[in-house]
Coordinates of C-alpha atoms in Angstrom, one line a residue:
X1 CA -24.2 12.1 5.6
X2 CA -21.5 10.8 3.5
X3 CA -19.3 8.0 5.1
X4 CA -15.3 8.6 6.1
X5 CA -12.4 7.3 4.4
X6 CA -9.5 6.6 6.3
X7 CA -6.2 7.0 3.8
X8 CA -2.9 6.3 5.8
X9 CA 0.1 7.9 4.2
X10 CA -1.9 10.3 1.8
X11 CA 0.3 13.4 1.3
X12 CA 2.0 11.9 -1.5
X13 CA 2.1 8.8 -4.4
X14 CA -0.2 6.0 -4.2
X15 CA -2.1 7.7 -0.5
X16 CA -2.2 10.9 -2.2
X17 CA -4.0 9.0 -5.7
X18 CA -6.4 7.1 -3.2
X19 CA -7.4 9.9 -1.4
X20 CA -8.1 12.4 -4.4
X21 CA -10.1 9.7 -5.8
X22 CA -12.5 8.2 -2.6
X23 CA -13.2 12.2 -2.6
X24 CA -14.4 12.2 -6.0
X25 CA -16.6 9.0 -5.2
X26 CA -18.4 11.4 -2.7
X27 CA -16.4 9.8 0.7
X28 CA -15.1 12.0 3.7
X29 CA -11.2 11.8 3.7
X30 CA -9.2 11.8 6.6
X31 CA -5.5 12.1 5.3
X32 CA -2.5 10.8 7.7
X33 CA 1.3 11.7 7.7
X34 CA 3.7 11.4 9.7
X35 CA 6.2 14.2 8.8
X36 CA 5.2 16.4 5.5
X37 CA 2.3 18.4 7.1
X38 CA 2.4 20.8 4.3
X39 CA 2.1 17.9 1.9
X40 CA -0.9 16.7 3.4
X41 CA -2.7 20.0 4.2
X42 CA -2.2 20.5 0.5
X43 CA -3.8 17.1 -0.4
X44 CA -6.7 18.1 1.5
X45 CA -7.2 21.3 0.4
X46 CA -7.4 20.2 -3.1
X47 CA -10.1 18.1 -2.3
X48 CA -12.3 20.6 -0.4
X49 CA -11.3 22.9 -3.3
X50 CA -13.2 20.6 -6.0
X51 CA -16.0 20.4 -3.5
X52 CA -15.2 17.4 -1.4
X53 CA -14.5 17.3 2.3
X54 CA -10.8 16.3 3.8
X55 CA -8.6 16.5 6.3
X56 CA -5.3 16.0 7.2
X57 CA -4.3 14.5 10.9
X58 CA -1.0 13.5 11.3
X59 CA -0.2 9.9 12.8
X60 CA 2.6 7.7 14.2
X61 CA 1.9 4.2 13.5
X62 CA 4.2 2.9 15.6
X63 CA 1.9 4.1 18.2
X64 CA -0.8 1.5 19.1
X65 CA -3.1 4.7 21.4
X66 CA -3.0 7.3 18.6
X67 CA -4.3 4.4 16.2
X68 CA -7.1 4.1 18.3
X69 CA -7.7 7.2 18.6
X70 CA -7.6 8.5 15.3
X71 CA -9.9 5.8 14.4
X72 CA -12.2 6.8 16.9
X73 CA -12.2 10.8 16.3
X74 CA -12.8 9.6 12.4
X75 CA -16.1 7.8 13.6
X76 CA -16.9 10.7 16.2
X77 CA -17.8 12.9 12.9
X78 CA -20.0 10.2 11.2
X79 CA -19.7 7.2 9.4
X80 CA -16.9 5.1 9.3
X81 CA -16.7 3.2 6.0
X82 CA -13.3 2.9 4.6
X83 CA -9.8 2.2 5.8
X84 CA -6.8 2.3 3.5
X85 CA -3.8 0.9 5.0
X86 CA -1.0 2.6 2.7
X87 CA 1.6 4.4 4.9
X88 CA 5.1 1.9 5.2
X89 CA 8.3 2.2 6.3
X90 CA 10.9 0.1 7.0
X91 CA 15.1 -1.0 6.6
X92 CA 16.5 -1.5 3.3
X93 CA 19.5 -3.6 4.4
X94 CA 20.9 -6.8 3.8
X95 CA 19.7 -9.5 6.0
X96 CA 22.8 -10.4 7.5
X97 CA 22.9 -6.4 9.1
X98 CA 19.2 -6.2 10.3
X99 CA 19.2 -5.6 14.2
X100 CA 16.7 -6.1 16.6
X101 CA 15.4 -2.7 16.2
X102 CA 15.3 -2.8 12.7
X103 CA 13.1 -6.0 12.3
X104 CA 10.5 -5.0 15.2
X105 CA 10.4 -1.0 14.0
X106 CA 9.2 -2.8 10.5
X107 CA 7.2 -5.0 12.3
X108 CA 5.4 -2.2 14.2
X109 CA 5.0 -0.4 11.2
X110 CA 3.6 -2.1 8.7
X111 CA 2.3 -5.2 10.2
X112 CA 0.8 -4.2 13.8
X113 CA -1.0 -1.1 12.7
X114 CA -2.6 -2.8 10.3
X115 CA -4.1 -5.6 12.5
X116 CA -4.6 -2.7 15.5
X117 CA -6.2 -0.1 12.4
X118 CA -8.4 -2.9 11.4
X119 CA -9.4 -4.0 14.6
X120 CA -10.0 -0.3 15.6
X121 CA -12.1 0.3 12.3
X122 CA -14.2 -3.4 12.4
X123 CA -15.5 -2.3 15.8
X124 CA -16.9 1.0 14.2
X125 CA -18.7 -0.5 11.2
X126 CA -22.0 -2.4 12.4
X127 CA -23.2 -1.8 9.0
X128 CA -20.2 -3.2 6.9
X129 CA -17.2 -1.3 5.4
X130 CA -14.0 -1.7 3.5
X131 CA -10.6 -2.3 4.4
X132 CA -8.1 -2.5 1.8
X133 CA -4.0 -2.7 2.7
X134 CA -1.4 -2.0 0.1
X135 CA 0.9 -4.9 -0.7
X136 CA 4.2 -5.1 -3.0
X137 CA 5.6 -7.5 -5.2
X138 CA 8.2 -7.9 -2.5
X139 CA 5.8 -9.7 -0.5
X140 CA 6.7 -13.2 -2.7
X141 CA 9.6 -12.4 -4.9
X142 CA 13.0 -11.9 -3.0
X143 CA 15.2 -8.4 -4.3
X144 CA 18.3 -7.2 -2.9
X145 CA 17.9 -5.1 0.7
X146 CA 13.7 -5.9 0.9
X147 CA 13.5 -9.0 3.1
X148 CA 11.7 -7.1 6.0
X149 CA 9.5 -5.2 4.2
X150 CA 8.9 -8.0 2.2
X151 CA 8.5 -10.4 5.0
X152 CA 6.3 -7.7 6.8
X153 CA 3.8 -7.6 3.2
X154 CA 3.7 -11.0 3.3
X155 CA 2.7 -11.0 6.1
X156 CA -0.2 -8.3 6.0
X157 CA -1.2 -10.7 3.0
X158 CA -2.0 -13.3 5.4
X159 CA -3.9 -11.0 7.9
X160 CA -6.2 -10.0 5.2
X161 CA -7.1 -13.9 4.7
X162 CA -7.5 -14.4 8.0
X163 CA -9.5 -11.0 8.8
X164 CA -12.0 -11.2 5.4
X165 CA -12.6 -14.6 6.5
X166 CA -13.6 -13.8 10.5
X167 CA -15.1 -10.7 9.4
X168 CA -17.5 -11.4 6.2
X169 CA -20.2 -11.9 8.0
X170 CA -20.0 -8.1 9.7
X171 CA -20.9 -7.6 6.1
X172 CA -16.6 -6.3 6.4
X173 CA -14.4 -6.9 3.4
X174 CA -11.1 -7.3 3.8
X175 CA -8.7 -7.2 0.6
X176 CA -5.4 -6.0 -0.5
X177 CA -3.5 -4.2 -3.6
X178 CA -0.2 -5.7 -4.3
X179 CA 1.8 -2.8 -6.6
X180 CA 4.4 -4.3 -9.0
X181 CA 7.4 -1.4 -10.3
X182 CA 5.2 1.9 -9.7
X183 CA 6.9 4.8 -10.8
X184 CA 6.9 6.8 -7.4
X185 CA 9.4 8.8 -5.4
X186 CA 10.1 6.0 -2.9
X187 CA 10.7 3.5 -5.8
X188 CA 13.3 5.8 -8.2
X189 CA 15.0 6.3 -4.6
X190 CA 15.3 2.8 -3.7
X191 CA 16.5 1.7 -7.4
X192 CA 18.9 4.7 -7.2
X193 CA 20.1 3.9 -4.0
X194 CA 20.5 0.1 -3.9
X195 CA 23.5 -1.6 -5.2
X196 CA 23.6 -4.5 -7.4
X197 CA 20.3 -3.9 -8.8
X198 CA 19.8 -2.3 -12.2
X199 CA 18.4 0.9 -13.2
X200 CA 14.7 1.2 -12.5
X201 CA 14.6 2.1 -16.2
X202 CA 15.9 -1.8 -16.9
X203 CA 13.4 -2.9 -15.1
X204 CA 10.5 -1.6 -17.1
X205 CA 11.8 -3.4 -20.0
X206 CA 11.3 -6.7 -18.7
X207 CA 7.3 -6.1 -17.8
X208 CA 5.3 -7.1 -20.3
X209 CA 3.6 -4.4 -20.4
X210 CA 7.2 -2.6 -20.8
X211 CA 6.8 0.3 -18.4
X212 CA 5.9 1.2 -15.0
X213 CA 3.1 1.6 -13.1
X214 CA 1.7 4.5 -12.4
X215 CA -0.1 5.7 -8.9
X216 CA -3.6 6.3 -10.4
X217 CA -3.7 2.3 -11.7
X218 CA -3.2 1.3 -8.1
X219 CA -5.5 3.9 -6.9
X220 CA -7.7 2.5 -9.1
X221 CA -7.7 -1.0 -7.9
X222 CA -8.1 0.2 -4.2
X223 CA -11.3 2.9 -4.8
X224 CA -12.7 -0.6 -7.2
X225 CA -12.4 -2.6 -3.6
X226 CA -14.3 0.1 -2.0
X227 CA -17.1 0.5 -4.4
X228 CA -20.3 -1.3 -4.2
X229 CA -19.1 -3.1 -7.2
X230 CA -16.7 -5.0 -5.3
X231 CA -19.4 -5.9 -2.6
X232 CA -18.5 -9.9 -3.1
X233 CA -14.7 -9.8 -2.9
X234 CA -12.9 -10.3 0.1
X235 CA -10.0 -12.2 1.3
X236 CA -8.3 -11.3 -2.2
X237 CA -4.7 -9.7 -3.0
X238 CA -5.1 -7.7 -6.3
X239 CA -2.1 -7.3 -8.7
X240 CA -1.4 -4.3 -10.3
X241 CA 2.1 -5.2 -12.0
X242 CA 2.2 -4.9 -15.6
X243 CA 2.4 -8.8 -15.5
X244 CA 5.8 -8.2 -13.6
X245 CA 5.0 -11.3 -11.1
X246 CA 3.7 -14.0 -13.9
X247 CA 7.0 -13.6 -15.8
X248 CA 10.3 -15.2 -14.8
X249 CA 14.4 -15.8 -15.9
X250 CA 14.5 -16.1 -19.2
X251 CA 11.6 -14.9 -20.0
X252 CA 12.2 -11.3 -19.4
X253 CA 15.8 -11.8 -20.7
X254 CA 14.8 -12.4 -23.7
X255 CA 12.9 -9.8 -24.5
X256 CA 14.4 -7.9 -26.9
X257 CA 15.1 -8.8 -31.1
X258 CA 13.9 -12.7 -31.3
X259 CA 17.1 -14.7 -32.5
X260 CA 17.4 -15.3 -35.7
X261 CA 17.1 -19.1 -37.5
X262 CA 21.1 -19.3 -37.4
X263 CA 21.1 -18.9 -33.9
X264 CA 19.5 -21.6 -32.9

């Protein structure tokens, strides 16, 4: 019997990637959402279309019970052997005009489910598994309106430390994929809608890579972490960022015609 993967989020961008491609790798796929039904029925259905097995299941992680219990319905129909922590959500507002139920919705979100997902899937894999969290580059650079989802990935950063290294010998790895720019819906709507930040087009230029990510390179980098390849990694944040986060001012200001002789 092949073993369950567990994609939070996975109607659409990076989830949807993940989940199309844990199904080609021959796992189980259990899809969750929290509004888009169709969106994630779709998902699935392509999957089983191409000859895999999905489903969709639709979650509130803000919701400590139905965490457990999803977790525990997954395992109820065989082997448990991936969880993908994608699904976030949280405030885009200055810090000066988050309220109380701003920081602990975030906090709820994207930092408790993970540790309750985690501890719900650990107790369901005697034989090892995989647990992989996505990350952002807001997690330890500062941009306009991201401080609690940034604080909130930092944080998750520092659960998977602290989880890979309790959990290891469980034969459990715990490890996380920090995105730089991807070019997804939620980004292009954040760049669009956020003042005093440039256009997400802008942005590409100063990668050195000079463009955006794309979903499938990150989906790459979490289906790698579930693999057997991967078997000795844990405790690890990978960066998929163009080399966004190893550049810095000027660098990436000066990245267009080199200055001529004169000029200097």
């Amino acid at each position: 019997m092949s073993t369950a993967a567990l994609v939070t989020g996975g109607s659409r961008g990076i989830g949807r990637s993940v989940a199309l491609r844990l199904a080609r790798a021959g796992s189980r796929v259990v899809l969750t959402y929290r509004r888009d039904q169709d969106a994630a029925r779709a998902v699935a259905q392509e999957i089983v279309a191409a000859g895999g097995e999905a489903r969709a299941v639709r979650l509130e992680l803000e919701d400590a019970d139905a965490l457990e219990r999803v977790v525990g319905e997954v395992h109820s129909e065989g082997p448990l052997g991936a969880v993908i922590a994608n699904a976030a959500a949280s405030a885009f507002k200055p810090a000066r005009e988050l309220h109380r139920g701003n920081l602990e919705r975030s906090w709820a979100t994207n930092v408790r489910s993970f540790v309750l997902l985690a501890q719900a899937a650990a107790a369901r894999m005697p034989d090892g598994g995989r647990i992989v969290a996505l990350s952002s580059y807001g997690a330890g650079r500062a941009f306009p309106r991201y401080a609690a989802l940034g604080a909130d990935k930092a944080a998750v950063e520092s659960w998977v430390r602290h989880l890979a290294a309790e959990w290891g010998p469980d034969g459990i790895t715990v490890n996380a994929v920090s995105g730089g720019v991807i070019d997804t819906d939620s980004s292009r709507a954040y760049y669009a809608a956020t003042p005093d930040v440039p256009p997400i087009e802008r942005i590409a230029d100063a990668v050195p890579l000079r463009r955006l990510g794309t979903v499938d390179e990150v989906a790459a980098a979490v289906a790698f972490l579930c693999s057997p390849e991967a078997a000795y990694i844990t405790g690890q944040v990978i960066v998929v960022d163009g080399g966004l986060s190893v550049v810095a001012p000027p660098f990436p200001l000066g990245t267009g015609t080199p200055r001529s002789k004169e000029d200097l």
